Coordinates of C-alpha atoms in Angstrom, one line a residue:
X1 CA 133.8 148.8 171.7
X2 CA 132.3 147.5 175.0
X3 CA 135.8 146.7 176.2
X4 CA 135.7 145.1 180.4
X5 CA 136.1 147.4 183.2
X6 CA 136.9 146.7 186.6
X7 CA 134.4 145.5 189.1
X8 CA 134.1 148.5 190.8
X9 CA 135.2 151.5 189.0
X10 CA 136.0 154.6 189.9
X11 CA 133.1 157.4 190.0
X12 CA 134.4 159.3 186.1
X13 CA 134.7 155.8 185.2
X14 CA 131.4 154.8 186.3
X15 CA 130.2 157.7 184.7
X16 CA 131.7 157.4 181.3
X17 CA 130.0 153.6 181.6
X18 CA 126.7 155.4 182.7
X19 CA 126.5 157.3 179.8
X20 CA 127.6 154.7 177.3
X21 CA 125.3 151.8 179.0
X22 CA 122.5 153.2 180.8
X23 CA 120.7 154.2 177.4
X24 CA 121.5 150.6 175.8
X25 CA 120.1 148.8 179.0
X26 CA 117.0 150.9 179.2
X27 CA 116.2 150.2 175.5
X28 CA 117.2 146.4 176.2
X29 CA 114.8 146.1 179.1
X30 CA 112.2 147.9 177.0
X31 CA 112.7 145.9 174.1
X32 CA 112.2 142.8 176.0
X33 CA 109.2 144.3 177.7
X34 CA 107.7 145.2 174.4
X35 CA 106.9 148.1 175.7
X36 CA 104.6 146.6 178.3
X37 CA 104.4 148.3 182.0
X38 CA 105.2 145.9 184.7
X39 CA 107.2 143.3 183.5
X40 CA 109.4 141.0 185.2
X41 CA 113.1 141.1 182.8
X42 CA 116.1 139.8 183.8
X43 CA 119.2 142.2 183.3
X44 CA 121.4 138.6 183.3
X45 CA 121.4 138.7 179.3
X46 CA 122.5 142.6 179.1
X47 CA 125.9 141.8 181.3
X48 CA 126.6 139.1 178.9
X49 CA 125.2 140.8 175.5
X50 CA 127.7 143.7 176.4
X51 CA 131.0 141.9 178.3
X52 CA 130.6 144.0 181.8
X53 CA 130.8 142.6 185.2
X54 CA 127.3 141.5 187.0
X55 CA 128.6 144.4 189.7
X56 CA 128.6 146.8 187.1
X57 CA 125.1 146.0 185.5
X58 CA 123.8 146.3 189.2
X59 CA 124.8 149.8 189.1
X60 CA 123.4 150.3 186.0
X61 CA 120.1 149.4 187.1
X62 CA 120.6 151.4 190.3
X63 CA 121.2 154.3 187.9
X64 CA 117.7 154.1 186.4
X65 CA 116.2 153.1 189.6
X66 CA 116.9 156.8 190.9
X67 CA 115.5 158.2 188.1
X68 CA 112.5 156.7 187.8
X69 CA 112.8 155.0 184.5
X70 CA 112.8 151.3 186.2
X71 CA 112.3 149.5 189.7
X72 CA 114.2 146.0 191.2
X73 CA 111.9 143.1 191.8
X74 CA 112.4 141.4 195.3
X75 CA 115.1 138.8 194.8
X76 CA 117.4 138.2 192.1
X77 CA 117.8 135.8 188.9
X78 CA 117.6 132.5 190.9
X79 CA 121.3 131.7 189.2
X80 CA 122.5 134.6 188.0
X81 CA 122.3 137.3 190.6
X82 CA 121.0 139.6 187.8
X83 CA 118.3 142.2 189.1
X84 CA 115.1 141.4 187.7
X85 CA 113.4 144.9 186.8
X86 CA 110.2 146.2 185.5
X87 CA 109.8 149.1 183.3
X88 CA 107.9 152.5 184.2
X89 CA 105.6 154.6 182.1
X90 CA 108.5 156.8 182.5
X91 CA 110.9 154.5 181.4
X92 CA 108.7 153.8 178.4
X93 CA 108.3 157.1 177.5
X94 CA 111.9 157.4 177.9
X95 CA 113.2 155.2 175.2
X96 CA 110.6 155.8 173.0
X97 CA 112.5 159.4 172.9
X98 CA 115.8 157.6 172.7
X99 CA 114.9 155.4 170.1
X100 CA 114.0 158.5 167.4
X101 CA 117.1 160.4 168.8
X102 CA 119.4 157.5 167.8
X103 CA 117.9 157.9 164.6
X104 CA 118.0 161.1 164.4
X105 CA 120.5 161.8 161.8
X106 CA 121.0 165.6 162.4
X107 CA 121.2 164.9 166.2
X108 CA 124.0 162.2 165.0
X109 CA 126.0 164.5 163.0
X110 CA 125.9 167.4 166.1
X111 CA 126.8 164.8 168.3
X112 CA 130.0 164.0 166.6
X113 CA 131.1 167.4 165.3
X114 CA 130.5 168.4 169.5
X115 CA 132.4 164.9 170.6
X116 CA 135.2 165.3 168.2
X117 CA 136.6 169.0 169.2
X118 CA 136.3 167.6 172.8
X119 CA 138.3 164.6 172.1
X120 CA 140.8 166.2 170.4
X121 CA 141.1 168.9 172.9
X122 CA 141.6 166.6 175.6
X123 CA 144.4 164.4 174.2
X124 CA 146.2 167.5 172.5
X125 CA 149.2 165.6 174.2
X126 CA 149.4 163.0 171.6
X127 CA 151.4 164.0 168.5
X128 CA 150.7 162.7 166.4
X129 CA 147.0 162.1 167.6
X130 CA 145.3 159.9 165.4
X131 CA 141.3 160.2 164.9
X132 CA 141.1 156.3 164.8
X133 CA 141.4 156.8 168.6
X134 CA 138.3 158.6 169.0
X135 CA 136.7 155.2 168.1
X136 CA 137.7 153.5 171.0
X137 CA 137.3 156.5 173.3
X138 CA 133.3 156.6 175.2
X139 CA 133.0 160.4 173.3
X140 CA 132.1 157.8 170.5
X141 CA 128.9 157.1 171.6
X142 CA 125.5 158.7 170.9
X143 CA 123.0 157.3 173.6
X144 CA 124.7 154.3 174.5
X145 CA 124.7 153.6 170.4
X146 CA 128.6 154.4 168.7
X147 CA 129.2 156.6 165.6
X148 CA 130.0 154.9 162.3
X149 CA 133.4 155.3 160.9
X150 CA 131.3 157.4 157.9
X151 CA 129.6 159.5 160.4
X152 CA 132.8 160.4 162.2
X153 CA 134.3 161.2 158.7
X154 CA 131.7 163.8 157.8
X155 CA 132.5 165.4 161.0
X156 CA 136.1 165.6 160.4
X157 CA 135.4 167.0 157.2
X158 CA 133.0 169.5 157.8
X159 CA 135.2 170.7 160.7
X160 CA 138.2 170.9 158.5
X161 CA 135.9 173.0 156.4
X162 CA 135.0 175.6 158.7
X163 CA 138.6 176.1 160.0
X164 CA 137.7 174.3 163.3
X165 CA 140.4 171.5 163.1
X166 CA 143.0 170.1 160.4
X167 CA 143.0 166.5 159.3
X168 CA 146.4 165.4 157.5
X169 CA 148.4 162.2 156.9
X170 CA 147.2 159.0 156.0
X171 CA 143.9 158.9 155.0
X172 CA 141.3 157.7 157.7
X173 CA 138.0 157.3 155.4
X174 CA 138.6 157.9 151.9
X175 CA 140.2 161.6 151.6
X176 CA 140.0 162.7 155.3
X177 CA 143.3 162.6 156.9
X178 CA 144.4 160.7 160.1
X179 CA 146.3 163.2 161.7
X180 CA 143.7 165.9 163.8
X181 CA 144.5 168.8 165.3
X182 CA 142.3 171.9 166.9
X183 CA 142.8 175.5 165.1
X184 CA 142.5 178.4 167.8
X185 CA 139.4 178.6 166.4
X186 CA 138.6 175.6 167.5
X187 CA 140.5 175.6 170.9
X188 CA 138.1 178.7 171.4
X189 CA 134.7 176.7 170.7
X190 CA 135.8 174.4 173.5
X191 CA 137.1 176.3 175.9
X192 CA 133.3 178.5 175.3
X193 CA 131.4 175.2 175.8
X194 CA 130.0 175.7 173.3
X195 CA 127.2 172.5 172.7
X196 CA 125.5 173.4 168.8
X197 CA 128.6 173.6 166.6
X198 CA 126.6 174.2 163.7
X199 CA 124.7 177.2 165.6
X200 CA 127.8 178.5 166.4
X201 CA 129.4 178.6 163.2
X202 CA 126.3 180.3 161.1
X203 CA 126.8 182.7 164.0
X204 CA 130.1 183.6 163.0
X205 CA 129.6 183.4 159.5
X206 CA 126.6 186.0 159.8
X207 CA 129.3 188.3 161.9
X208 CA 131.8 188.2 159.0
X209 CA 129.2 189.1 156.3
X210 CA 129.6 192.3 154.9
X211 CA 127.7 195.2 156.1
X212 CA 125.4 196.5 153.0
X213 CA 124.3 199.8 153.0
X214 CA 120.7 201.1 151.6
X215 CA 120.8 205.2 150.9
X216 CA 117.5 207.2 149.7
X217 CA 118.4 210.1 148.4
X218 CA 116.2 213.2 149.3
X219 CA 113.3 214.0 147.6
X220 CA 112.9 210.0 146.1
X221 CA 110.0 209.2 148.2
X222 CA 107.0 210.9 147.7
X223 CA 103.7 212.1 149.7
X224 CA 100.9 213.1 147.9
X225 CA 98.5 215.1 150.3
X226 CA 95.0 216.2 148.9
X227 CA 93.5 219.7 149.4
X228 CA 92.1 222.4 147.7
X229 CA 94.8 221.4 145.1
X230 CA 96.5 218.5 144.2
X231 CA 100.6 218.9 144.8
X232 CA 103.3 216.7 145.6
X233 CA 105.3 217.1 148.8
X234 CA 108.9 215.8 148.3
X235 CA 110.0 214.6 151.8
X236 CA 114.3 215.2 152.6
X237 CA 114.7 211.9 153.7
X238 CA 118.1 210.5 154.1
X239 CA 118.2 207.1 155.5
X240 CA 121.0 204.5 156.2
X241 CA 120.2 201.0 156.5
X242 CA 122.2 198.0 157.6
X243 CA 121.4 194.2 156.7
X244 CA 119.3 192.2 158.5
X245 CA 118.1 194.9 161.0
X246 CA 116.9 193.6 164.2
X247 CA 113.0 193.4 164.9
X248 CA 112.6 196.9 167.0
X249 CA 115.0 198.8 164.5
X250 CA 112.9 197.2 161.3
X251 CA 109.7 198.0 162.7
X252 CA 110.5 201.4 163.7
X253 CA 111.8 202.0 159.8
X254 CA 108.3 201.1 158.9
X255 CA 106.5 203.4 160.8
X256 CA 108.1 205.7 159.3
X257 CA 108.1 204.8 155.9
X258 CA 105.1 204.0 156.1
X259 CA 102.7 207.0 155.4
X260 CA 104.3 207.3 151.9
X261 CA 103.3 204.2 150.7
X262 CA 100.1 205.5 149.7
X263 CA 98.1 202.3 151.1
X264 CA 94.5 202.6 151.5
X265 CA 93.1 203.9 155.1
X266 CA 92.5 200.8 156.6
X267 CA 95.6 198.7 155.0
X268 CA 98.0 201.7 156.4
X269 CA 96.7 201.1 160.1
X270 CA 97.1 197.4 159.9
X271 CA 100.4 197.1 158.9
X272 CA 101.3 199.9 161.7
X273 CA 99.6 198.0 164.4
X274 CA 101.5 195.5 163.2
X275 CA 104.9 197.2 162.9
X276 CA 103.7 198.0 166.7
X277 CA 103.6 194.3 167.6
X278 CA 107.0 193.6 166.5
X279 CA 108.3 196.4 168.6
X280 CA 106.9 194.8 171.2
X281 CA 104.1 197.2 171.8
X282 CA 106.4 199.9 172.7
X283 CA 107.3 198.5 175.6
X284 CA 111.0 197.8 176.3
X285 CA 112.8 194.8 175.9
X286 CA 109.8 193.0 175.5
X287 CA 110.0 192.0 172.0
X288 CA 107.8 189.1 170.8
X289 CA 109.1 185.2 170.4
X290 CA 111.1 184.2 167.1
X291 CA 107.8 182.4 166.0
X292 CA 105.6 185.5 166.3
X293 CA 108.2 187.6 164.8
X294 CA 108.3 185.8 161.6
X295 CA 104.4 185.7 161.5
X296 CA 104.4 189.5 161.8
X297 CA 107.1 190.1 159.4
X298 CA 105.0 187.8 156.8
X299 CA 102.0 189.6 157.2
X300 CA 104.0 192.9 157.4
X301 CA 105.3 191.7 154.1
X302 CA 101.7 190.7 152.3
X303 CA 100.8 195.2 153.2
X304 CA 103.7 195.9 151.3
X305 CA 103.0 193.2 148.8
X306 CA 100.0 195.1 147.8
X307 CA 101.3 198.9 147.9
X308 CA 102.4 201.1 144.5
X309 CA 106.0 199.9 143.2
X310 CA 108.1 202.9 145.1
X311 CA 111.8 203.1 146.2
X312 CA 110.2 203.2 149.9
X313 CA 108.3 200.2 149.3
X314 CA 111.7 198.2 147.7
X315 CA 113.2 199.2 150.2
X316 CA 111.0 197.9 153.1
X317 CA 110.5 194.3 151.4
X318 CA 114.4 194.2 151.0
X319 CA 114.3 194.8 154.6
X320 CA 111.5 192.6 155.9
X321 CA 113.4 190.1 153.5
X322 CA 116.5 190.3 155.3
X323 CA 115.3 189.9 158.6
X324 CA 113.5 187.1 157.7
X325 CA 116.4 185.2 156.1
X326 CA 118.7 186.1 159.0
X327 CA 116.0 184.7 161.8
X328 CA 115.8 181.5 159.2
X329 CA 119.7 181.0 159.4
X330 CA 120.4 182.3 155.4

């Protein structure tokens, strides 16, 4: 898959080569480096290693030059007229990052479901258009490293499954068809540029889940207010309550649920001041990050853990619960 190129390619060209080398020769020079700062490594070995022109590998080391990663020794291999480089801290740092993102199964598999829909997109014009393309297409590779013909599988087939593309025909890899071909759903992810397939489709799966409805009937929640006589107050409350309600919405049903909950003093203003944080203190449109609304909501949920069993209660757990598993991706 490192098939020649012209001498001097054009600038998509050069591109395309950027992307697909620049990653494998910074990781080469680094490699041969071990890591060390300062260095002296000839690039002659990379041009050979990987079948591209000497003019091209020049480029290359241009490339990372300009960024920062790298810098050119005066003079050139003494036979070759291969750039002799160093590597920079940044460098270093650099494919240290690469070399856990390559490995990065998850990062792998997001790659290729992205790659794929884009590849098919752009070579709609081919009929039939056969997935064994996308292996000799740059769209194949993942930091200058290519996709297996397993990994490119489990894309196809997890695709297929969300109703993103079709795979039919001969078989490609086991029981995942030849034959691809975008859905409108899958048209519309593109043309969205959309980058996280997978974030996209829980997204759309949380849109189609049914709406579930919560309704207290009057006089099921109970006050019980002290005096010169004990009695019970039955509040009329009639409430409606949608899954997964959004952080403002869920704290203001706590505040005011909570004063039937019959929680001790102290316990009562704790989990309001808490219900108050979530809100954002009030304030709008300043609701807290995703990491301190899912503390709140735990300790919110550890108050309620420890109030009477009542419907009001139930019903606020339930809630916090939903939240929760929606801001968790459930």
């Amino acid at each position: 898959m490192s098939d020649p190129i012209p001498a001097l390619p054009g600038h998509d060209v050069l591109d395309a080569y950027v992307d697909r080398y620049g990653p494998r020769l910074l990781l080469w020079v680094w490699d041969r480096a071990e890591g060390g700062l300062h260095r002296h490594v000839s690039c002659a070995g990379f041009g050979s290693l990987q079948s591209i022109p000497m003019s091209v590998v020049r480029r290359l080391v241009d490339h990372l030059r300009a960024e920062e990663l790298i810098e050119t020794v005066d003079g050139q291999g003494p036979t070759t007229g291969a750039p002799v480089v160093t590597l920079l801290a940044a460098g270093a740092e650099r494919a240290r990052r690469l070399q856990a993102l390559r490995a990065n199964a998850a990062e792998r598999t997001r790659h290729a479901a992205r790659a794929v829909l884009h590849w098919i997109h752009a070579n709609t014009h081919r009929q039939p258009l056969r997935i064994s393309g996308f292996l000799d297409s740059p769209d194949v590779f993942f930091l200058g490293d290519s996709l297996s013909r397993s990994e490119v599988a489990r894309a196809l087939t997890y695709l297929a499954d969300e109703e993103l593309i079709t795979c039919e025909g001969p078989p490609f890899h086991h029981d995942v068809g030849s034959h691809v071909a975008l859905t409108s759903q899958g048209v519309a992810v593109v043309l969205a540029g959309v980058t996280d397939v997978g974030a996209y489709v829980a997204q759309q799966r949380e849109y189609r889940r049914p709406t579930q409805h919560t309704h207290i009937e009057a006089g099921t929640i109970e006050n019980i207010t002290q005096g010169d006589s004990d009695h019970s107050v039955h509040t009329s409350t009639s409430i409606e309550m949608h899954t997964a309600l959004p952080p403002a919405d869920l704290a203001r049903l706590i505040t005011e649920l909570a004063p039937a909950l019959d929680l001790d003093p102290e316990s009562l203003a704790a989990l309001l001041r808490s219900a108050n944080s979530l809100a954002g203190g009030g304030v709008p449109d300043d609701e807290p990050p995703p990491d301190r609304q899912r503390g709140l909501m735990e300790r919110i949920r550890g108050f309620l853990a420890s109030a009477p069993d009542t419907v009001g209660r139930q019903l606020l757990m339930d809630a916090v619960g939903q939240a929760l598993a929606r801001m968790l991706g459930g």
